Coordinates of C-alpha atoms in Angstrom, one line a residue:
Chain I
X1 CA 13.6 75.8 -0.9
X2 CA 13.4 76.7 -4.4
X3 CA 10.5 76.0 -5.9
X4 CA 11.0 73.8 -9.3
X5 CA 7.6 72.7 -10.1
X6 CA 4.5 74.8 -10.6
X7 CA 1.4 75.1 -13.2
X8 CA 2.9 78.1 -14.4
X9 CA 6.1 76.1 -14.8
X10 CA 4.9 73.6 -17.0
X11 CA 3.0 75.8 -18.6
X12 CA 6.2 77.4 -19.7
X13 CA 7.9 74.7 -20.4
X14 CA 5.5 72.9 -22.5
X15 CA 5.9 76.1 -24.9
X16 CA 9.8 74.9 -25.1
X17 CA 8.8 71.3 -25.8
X18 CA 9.9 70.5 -22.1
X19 CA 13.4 70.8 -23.4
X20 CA 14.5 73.0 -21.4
X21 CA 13.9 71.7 -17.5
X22 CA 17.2 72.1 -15.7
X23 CA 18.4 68.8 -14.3
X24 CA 17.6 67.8 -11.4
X25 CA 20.7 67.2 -9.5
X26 CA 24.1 67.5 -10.2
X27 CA 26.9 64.8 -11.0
X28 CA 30.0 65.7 -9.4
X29 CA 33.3 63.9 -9.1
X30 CA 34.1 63.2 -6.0
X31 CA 35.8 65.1 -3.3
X32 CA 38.7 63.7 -1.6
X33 CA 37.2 64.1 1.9
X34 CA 33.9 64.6 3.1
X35 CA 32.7 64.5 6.9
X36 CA 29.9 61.9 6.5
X37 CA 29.5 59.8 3.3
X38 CA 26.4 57.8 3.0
X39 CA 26.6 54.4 0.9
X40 CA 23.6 53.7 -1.2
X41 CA 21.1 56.0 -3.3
X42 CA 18.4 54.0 -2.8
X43 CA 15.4 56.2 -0.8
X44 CA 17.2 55.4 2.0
X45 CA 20.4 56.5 1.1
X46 CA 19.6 59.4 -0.3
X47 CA 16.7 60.5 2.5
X48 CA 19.6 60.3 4.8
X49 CA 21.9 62.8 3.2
X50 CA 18.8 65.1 2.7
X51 CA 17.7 65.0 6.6
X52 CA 21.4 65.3 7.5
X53 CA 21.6 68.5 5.6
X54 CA 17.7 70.0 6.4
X55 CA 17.7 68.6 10.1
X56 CA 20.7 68.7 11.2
X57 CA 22.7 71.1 9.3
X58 CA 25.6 69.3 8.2
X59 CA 27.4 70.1 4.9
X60 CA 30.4 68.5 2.9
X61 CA 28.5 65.0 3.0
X62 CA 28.3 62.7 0.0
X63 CA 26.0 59.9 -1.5
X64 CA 27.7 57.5 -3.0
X65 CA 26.1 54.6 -5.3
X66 CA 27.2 52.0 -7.5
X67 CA 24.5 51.7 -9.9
X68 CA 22.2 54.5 -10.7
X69 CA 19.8 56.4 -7.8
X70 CA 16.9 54.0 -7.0
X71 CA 17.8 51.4 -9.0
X72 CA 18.1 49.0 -6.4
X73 CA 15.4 47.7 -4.0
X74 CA 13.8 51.4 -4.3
X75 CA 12.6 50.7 -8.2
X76 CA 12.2 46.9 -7.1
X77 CA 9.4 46.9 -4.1
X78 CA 5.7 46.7 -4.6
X79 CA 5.4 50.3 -2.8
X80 CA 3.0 49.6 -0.2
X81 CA 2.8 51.8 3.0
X82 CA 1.4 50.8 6.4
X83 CA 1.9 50.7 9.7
X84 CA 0.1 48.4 11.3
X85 CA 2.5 46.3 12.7
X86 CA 2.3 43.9 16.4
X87 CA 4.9 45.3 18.5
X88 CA 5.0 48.6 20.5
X89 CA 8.7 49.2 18.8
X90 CA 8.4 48.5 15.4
X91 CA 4.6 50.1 15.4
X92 CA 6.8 54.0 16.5
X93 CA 8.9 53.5 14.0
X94 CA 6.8 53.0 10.9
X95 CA 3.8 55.1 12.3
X96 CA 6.9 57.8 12.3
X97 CA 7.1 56.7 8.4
X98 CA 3.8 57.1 7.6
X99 CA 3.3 60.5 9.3
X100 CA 6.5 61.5 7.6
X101 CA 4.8 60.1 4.5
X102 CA 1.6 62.2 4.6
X103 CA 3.5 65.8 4.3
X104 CA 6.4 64.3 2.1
X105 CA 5.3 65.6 -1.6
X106 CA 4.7 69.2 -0.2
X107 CA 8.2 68.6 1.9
X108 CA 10.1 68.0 -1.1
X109 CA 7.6 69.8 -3.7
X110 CA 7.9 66.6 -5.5
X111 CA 4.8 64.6 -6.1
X112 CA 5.6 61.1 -4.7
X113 CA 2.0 60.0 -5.4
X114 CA 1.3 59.0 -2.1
X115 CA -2.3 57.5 -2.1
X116 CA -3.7 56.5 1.1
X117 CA -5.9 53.9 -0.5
X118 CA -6.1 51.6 2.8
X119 CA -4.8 48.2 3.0
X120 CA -6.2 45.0 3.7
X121 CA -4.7 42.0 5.6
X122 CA -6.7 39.0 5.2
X123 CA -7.3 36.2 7.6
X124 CA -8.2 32.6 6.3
X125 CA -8.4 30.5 9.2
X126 CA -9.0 31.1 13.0
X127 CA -5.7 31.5 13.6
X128 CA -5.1 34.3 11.6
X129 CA -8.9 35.6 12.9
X130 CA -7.0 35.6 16.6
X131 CA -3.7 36.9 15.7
X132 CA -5.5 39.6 13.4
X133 CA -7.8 41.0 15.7
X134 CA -5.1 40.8 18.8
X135 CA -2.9 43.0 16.4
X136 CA -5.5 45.4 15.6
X137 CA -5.8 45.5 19.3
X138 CA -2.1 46.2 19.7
X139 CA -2.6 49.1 16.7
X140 CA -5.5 50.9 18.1
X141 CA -3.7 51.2 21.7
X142 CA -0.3 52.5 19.9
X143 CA -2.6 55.0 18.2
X144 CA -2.5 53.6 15.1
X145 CA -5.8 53.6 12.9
X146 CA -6.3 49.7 12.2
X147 CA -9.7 48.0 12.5
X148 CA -11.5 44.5 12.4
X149 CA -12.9 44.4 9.0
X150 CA -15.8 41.6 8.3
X151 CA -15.9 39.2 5.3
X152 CA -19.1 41.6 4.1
X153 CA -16.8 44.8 4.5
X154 CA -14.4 43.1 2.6
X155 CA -16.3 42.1 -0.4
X156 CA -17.9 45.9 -0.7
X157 CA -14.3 47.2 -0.4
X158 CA -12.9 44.7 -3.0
X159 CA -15.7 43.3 -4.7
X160 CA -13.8 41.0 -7.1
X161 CA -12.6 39.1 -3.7
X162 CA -13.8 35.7 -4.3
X163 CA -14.1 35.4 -0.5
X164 CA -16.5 32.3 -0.6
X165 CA -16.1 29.6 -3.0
X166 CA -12.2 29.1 -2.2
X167 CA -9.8 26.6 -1.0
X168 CA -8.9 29.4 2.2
X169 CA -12.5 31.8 2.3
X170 CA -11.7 35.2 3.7
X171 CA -13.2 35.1 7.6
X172 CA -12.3 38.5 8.0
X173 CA -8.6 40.9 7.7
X174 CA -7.5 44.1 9.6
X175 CA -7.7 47.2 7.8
X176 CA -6.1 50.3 7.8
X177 CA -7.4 53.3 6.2
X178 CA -4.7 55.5 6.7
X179 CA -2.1 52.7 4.5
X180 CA -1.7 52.9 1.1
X181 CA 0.9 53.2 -1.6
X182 CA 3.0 55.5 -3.1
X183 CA 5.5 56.3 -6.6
X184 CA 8.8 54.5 -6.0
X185 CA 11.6 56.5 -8.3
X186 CA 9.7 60.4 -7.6
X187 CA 10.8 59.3 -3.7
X188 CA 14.4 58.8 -4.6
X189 CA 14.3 61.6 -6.7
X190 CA 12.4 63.6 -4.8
X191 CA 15.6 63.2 -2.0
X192 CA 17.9 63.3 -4.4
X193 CA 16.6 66.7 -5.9
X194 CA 16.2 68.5 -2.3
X195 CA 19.5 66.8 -0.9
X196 CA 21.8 68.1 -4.4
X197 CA 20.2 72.1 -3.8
X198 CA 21.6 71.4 0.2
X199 CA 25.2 70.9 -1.5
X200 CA 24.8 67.0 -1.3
X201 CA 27.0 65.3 -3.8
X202 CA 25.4 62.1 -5.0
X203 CA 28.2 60.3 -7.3
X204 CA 26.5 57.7 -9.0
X205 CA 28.4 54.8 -11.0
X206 CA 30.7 54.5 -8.0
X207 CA 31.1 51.4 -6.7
X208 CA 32.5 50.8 -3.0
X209 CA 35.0 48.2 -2.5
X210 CA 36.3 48.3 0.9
X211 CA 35.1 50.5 3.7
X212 CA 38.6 51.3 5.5
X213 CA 39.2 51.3 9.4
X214 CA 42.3 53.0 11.5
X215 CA 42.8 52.0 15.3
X216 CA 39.1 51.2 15.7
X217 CA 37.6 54.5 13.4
X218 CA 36.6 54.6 10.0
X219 CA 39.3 56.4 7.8
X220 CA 37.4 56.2 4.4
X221 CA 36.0 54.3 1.7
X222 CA 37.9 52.4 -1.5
X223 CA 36.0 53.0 -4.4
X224 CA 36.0 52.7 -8.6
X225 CA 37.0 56.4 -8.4
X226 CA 40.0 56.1 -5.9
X227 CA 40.1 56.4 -2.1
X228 CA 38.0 58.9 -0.1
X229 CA 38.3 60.2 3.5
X230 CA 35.2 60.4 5.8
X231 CA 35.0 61.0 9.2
X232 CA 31.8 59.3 9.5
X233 CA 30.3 56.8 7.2
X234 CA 26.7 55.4 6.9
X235 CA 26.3 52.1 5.7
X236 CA 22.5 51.6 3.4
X237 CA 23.1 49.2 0.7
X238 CA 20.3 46.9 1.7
X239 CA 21.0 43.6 0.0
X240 CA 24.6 44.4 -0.4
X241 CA 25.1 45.9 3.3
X242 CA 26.8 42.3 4.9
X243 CA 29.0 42.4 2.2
X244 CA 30.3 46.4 2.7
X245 CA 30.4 45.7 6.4
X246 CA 32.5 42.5 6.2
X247 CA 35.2 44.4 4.4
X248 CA 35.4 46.5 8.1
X249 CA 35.2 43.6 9.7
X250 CA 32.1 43.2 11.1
X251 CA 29.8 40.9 11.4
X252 CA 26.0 41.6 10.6
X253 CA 23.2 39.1 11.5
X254 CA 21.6 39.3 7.6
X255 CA 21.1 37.0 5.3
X256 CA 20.2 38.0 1.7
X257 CA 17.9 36.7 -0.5
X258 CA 16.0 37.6 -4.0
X259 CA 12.5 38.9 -3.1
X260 CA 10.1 38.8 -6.5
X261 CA 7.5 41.2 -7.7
X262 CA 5.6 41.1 -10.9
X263 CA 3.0 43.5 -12.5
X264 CA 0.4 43.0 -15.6
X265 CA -1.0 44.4 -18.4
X266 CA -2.7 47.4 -17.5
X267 CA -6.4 47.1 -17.1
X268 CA -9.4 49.6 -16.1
X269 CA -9.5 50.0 -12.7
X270 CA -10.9 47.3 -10.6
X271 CA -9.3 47.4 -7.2
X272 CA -8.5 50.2 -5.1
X273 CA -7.1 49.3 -2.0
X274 CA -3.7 47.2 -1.2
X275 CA -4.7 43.5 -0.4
X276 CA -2.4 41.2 1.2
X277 CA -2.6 37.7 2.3
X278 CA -0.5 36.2 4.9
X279 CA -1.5 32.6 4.9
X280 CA -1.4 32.1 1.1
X281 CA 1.1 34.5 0.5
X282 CA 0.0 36.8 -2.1
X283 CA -0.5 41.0 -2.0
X284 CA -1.9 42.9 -5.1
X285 CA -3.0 46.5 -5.6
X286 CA -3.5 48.5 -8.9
X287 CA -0.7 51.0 -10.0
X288 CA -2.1 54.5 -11.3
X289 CA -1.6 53.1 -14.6
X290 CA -3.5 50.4 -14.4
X291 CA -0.9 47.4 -13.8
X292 CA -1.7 44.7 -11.1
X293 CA 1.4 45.1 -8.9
X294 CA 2.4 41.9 -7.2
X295 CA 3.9 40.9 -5.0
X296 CA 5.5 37.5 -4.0
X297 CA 7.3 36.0 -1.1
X298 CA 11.2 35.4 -0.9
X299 CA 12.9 33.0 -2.4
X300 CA 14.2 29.3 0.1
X301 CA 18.0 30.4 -0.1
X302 CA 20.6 33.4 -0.2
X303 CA 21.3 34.7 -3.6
X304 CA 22.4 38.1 -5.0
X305 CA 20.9 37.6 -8.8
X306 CA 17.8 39.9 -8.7
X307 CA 15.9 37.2 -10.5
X308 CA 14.4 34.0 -8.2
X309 CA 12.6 31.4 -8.9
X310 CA 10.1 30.8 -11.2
X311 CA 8.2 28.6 -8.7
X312 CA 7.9 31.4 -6.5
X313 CA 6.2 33.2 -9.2
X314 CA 3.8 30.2 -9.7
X315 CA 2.6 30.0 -6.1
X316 CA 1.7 33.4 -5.9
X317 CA 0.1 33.7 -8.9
X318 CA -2.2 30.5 -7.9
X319 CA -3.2 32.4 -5.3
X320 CA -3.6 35.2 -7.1
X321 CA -5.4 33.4 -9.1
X322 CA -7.9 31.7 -6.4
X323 CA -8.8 35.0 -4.7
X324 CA -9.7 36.8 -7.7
X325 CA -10.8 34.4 -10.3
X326 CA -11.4 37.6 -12.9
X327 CA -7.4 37.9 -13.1
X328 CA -7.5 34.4 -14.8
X329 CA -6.8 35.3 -18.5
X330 CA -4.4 38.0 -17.8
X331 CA -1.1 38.1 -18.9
X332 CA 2.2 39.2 -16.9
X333 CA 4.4 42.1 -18.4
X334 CA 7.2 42.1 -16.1
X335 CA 8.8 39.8 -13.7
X336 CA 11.9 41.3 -11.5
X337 CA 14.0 40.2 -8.2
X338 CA 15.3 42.5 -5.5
X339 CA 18.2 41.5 -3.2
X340 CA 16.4 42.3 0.5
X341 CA 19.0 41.6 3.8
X342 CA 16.5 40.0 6.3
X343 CA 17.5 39.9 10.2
X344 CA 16.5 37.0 12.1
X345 CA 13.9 39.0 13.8
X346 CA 12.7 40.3 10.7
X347 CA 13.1 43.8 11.8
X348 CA 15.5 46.2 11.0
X349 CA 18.8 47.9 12.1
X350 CA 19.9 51.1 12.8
X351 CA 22.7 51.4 14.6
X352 CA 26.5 52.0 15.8
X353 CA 29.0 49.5 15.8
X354 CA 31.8 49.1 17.4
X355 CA 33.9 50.4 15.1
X356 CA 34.1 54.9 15.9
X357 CA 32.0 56.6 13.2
X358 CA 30.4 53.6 11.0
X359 CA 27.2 53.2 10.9
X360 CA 24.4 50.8 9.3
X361 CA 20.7 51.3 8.3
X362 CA 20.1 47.5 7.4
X363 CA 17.8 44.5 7.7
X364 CA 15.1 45.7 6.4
X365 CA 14.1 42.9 4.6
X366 CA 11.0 42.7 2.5
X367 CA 9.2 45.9 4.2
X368 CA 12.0 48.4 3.5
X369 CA 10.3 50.7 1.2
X370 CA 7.1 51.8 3.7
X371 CA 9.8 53.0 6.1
X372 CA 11.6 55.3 3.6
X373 CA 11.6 58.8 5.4
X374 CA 11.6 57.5 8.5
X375 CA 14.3 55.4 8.3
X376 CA 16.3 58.2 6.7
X377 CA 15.1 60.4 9.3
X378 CA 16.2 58.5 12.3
X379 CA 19.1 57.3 10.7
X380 CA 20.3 61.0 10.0
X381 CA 19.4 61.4 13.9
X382 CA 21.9 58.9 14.6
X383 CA 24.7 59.6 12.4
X384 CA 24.6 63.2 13.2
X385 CA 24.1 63.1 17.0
X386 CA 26.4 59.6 17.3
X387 CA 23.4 58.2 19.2
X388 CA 20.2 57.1 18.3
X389 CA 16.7 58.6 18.3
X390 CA 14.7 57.0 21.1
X391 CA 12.3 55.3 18.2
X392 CA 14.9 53.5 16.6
X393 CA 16.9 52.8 20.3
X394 CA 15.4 49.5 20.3
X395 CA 16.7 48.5 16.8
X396 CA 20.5 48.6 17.9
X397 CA 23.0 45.8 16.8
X398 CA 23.3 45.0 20.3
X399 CA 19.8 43.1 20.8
X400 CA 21.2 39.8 19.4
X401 CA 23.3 39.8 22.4
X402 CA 21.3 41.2 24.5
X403 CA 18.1 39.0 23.2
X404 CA 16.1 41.8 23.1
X405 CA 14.6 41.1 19.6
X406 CA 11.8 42.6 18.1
X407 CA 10.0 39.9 16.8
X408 CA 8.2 40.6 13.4
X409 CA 8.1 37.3 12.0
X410 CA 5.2 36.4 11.3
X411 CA 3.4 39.0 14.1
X412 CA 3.5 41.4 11.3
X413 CA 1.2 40.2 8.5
X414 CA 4.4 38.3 6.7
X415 CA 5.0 40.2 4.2
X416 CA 5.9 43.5 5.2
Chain X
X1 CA 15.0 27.8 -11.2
X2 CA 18.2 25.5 -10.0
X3 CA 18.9 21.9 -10.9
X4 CA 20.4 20.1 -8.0
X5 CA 22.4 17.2 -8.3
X6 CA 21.4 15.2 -5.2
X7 CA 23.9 12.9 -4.2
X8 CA 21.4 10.2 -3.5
X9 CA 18.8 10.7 -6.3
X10 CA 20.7 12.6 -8.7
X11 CA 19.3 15.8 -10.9
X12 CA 15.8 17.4 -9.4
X13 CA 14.3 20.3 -9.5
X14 CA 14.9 22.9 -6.9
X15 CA 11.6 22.8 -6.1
X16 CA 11.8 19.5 -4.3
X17 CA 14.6 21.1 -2.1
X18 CA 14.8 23.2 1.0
X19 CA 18.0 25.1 1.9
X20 CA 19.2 24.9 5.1
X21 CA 21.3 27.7 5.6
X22 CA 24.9 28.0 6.1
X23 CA 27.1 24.7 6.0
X24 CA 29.5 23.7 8.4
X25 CA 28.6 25.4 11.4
X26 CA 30.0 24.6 14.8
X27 CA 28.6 24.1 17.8
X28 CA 29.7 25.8 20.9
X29 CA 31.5 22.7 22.9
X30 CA 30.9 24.0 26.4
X31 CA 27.5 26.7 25.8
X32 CA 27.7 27.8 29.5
X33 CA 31.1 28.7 29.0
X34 CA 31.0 31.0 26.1
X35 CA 30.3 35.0 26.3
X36 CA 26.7 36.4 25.6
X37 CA 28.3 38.0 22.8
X38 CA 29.7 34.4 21.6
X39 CA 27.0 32.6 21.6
X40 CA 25.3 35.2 20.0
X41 CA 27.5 34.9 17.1
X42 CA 26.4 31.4 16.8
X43 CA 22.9 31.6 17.0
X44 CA 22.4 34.6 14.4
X45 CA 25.5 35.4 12.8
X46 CA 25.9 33.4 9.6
X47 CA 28.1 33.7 6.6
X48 CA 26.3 35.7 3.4
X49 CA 29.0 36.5 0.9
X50 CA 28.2 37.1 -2.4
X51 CA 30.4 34.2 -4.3
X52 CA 31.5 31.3 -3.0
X53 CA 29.0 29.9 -0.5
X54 CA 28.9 26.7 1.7
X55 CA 25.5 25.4 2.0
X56 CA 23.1 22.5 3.3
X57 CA 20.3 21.1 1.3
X58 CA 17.3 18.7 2.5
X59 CA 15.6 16.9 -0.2
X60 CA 12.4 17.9 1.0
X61 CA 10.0 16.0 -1.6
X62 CA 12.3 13.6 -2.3
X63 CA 14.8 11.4 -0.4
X64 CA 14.6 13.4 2.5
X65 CA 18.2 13.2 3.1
X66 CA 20.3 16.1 4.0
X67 CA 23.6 17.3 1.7
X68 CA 26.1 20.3 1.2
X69 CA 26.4 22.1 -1.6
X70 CA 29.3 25.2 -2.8
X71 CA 27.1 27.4 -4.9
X72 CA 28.0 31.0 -6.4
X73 CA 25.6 33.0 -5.2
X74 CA 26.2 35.6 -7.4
X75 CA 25.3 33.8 -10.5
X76 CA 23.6 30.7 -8.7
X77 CA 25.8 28.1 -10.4
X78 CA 26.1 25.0 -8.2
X79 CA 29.5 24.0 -7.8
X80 CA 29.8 20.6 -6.1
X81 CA 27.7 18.9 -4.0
X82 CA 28.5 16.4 -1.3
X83 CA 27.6 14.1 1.6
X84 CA 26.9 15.1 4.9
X85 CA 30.1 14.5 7.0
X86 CA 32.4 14.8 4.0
X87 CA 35.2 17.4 4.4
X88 CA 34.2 21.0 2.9
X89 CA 36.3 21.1 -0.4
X90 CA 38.7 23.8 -0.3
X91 CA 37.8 27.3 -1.7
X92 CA 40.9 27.4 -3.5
X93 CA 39.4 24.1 -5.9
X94 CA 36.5 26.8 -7.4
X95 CA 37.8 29.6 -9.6
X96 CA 36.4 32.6 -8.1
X97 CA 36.1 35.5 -11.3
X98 CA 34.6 37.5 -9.0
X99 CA 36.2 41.0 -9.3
X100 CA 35.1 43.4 -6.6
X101 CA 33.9 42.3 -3.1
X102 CA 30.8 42.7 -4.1
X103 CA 31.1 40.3 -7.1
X104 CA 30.2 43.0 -10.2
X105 CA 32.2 44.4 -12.5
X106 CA 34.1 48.0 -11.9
X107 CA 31.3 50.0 -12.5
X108 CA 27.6 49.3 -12.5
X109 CA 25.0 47.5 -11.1
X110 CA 22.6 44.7 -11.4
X111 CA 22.9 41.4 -12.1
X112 CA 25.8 40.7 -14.3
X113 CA 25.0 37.0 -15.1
X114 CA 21.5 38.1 -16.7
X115 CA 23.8 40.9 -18.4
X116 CA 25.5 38.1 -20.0
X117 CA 22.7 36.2 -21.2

C-alpha cells in the first residue's frame, strides 16, 4: 500500500501551501463491462469494492454513484459505533464491525477518527432496567464488553445528566466501553482512496436507472452515462435500494423513511461519551469540534425528501432538553434528513436473490453506519464467493419466508 | 411538516395523524392455501416507490377515523385524499414529472424539491 500520509508529508506539503497533494482517487469514465459493479458510494458501497479487491483479489470492478461519494446516509448519520446488541446473530455481525473498526485508520492509513469513547444506553423505568440488564447478559456471553452501569456511575460519567429531578429519572443504562464514534466522510474516503490505488473505478455523478436481467441473470446496469455490462452486480443504495431492485423485478421487504439528525453550536467540551435513550428517544455525544450531534427518531411515514418533520425535531429536542437542562439556551446550526430502508425486523440484508449474480446489502435502517467495514467485508465475502459468510448467513432474504427473523426491534436499544 | 386534508375534519396538522402503511392491501382469501413464500409477500412485502404512493391515514388526535391518501413521496405533496372503501383513483389522474425511477433529475443527488425552493 502506498503510503500517502506522513509527518514528513505534511511537512512538505505545508511548504507548498498544501497545493500540491495529489488527488485522492481518480474519476474515470466508465468501462463498458466490468465483472462486478457495486451500486452506491456510500461506506458501504465503496468498502465493498475495496474488500473485493484486497480480500478477494478481484479486478475490473466498478463503484458507481449517483450523487457524490458519501453523500448519502454516510455524511447523514450521527456516527455512533457499538455493538451491543440482543441477539446472538446480529451481536457476530456488528462485534465483526467493531473489531474491523479498531485497526481500520492503520488499514487504510487514513485517520477515520475512530474514538472509543463508550456509549451509554439509559433505562427509565423497570422495564427497560429488565430488558437492559438481560441484554447486557446476552453481550457479556457473546463476548461482547457491555456492563450494568448504576444511576451513580452514570452521573460521574456524564455529569450534566440530570438523572433526578425529571419526568423519566435515569434507574440505570448498559454501557459499553469499547463503543464509541468515529469521522463519517475520512471512512468513505478512506475506501474510496485504498479501493481507486486497487484499480477500482468509482464514477460518481452516475445515476442508475434500471438494473437489467437476461433469462434469470443480471446482464448490466442503465445508467445517465449509457448501458454497462456486469457479470455480477451488488446492490447498496440504502434508502434508494427497493427502488433499484424493483426495476429487476424483485421485491424487497423495506420501507423507507427520512431519519433526522441535528448538531449545535460548538461548545467546550462537556460530554464525552455517546448517550442514548430508548424510552424518550433521544442520543447526543460531542463531535471533535465541539457540536452536540443528535440524533432523532424516524419519521411516522415513507418519504424520500431527506428533510422530515419538524415535530420530530421538537420531541427530541424536549428530551434533550429534560436530560440535560444546561443545553437549554443553545442554539441549533444544522438540521438534515437521511433516507434509511428499514426491514420489518429491523435488521439488515445481505443476500442473493433469485435472480443469478445480483446481490443486495440493504435494510439497514437507522444503525447502518456502525456496521460500515463489516458490512462491506461480508458483503464482498458474498459477492465474491456467490455464498455468504457464515456471520451474515442468518441475514438472507429468505428469513421472511422462512420466519426466521432476527428481531431487533426494540431488543436493540431502538435506535441503532 | 404536512397539512392533511382529513375528509372528516378537514386541514390538520400532520402531527395529529398516524400513517398506516400501504393502502389497498389484500388479504389472502383462503391463508392455508397459499405458499410460505405467498403469504410472506403479504405479511412483509409492501409497496415503497418513490412517487406516486397509496396510503392510509388514522386521525390519531383527532376524529379517529381512518382515510387513504395518494401522496408523492418524493416531494411529499398530498394529492387526494379519500374515504375508506372508496375506489383507489387511478394513477393515470396524477401527473407524474418524475424523470428517472428513482424520481431525480439525470444527474445528481439529493433532494430536488428543497433544490427548488
Amino acid at each position: 500500500m502506498k503510503k500517502k500520509y506522513s509527518i514528513f508529508n505534511i511537512i512538505k506539503n505545508a511548504f507548498s501551501n498544501n497545493e500540491n497533494w495529489k488527488k485522492m482517487w481518480r474519476n474515470p469514465e466508465p468501462r463498458k463491462f466490468y465483472d462486478i459493479i457495486i451500486i452506491g458510494g456510500g461506506g458501504h458501497g465503496l468498502g465493498t469494492a475495496y474488500y473485493l479487491a484486497k480480500e478477494h483479489g478481484l479486478k475490473n470492478i466498478a463503484v458507481i454513484e449517483k450523487g457524490w461519494l458519501g453523500g448519502g446516509n454516510t455524511g447523514r448519520n450521527t456516527t455512533i459505533i457499538r455493538s451491543n446488541y440482543l441477539w446472538d446473530e446480529s451481536a457476530h455481525l456488528y462485534d465483526h464491525s467493531l473489531k474491523l473498526w479498531e485497526n481500520l485508520s492503520s488499514e487504510l492509513n487514513y485517520n477515520v477518527m475512530f474514538s472509543q469513547r463508550g456509549v451509554l444506553n439509559l433505562a427509565h423505568n423497570e422495564h427497560d432496567v429488565k430488558e437492559i440488564k438481560r441484554r447486557v447478559s446476552a453481550n457479556k456471553l457473546n463476548g461482547i464488553d457491555s456492563h450494568w452501569a448504576d444511576p451513580k456511575q452514570i452521573k460521574k460519567l456524564v455529569p450534566i445528566m440530570n438523572i433526578e429531578n425529571c419526568r423519566y429519572p435515569v434507574l440505570g443504562a448498559s454501557y459499553q466501553p469499547r463503543a464509541g464514534t468515529a469521522r463519517h466522510d475520512a471512512v468513505a474516503w478512506g475506501y474510496a482512496m485504498r479501493a481507486d490505488e486497487l484499480g477500482v473505478d468509482i464514477i460518481q455523478n452516475c445515476e442508475v436507472k434500471k438494473i437489467r436481467t437476461k433469462n434469470g441473470k443480471v446482464y448490466g446496469i442503465e445508467t445517465t452515462k449509457g448501458i454497462i455490462r456486469a457479470k455480477r452486480v451488488g446492490v447498496v443504495a440504502s434508502g434508494h435500494t427497493s427502488v433499484l431492485a424493483e426495476t429487476a423485478g424483485i421485491k424487497l421487504p423495506l420501507q423507507s423513511k427520512p431519519l433526522q439528525a441535528l448538531v449545535s453550536e460548538p461548545i467546550k467540551p462537556v460530554i464525552n461519551t455517546v448517550v442514548m435513550s430508548n424510552a424518550v428517544h433521544a442520543y447526543v455525544s460531542q463531535s471533535d469540534k465541539g457540536e452536540l450531534v443528535i440524533g432523532a427518531g424516524t419519521d411516522g411515514y415513507n418519504s424520500f425528501t431527506q428533510r422530515g418533520g419538524y415535530n420530530i425535531v421538537e420531541d427530541t429536542l424536549r428530551a434533550i432538553i429534560e436530560l440535560y437542562p444546561i443545553f437549554g439556551k443553545m442554539k441549533m446550526l444544522r438540521q438534515w434528513g437521511g433516507i434509511v430502508d428499514i426491514c420489518p425486523d429491523a435488521s439488515p440484508i445481505i443476500s442473493k436473490c433469485e435472480i443469478e449474480g445480483l446481490y443486495f446489502n440493504c435494510g439497514w435502517g437507522t444503525g447502518g453506519f456502525k456496521a460500515t467495514p463489516g458490512s462491506a467485508n461480508l458483503f464482498a465475502y458474498t459477492v465474491a464467493k456467490d455464498n455468504p459468510h457464515s456471520i451474515n448467513a442468518p441475514f438472507s432474504l429468505e428469513r421472511f419466508v422462512s420466519g426466521r427473523l432476527v428481531d431487533e426491534h426494540g431488543a436493540a436499544a431502538v435506535a441503532h | 411538516m404536512l397539512l392533511i386534508n382529513c375528509p372528516y375534519c378537514g386541514e390538520r396538522d400532520q402531527s395529529e395523524f398516524t400513517n398506516g402503511g400501504e393502502a389497498h392491501v389484500a388479504r389472502p382469501k383462503d391463508p392455508s392455501q397459499v405458499s410460505d413464500r405467498e403469504w410472506s409477500e403479504y405479511v412483509f412485502i409492501r409497496a415503497n416507490p418513490k412517487g406516486i404512493y397509496y396510503e392510509r391515514w388514522v386521525h390519531t388526535h383527532g376524529c379517529r377515523k381512518w382515510f387513504n391518501a395518494v401522496r408523492n413521496t418524493s416531494t411529499d405533496e398530498i394529492l387526494k385524499v379519500y374515504k375508506i372503501g372508496d375506489p383507489p383513483p387511478p394513477i393515470k389522474e396524477f401527473k407524474n414529472t418524475l424523470k428517472s425511477p428513482s424520481g431525480e433529475p439525470d444527474v445528481g443527488s439529493g433532494n430536488f424539491t428543497v433544490k427548488k425552493i
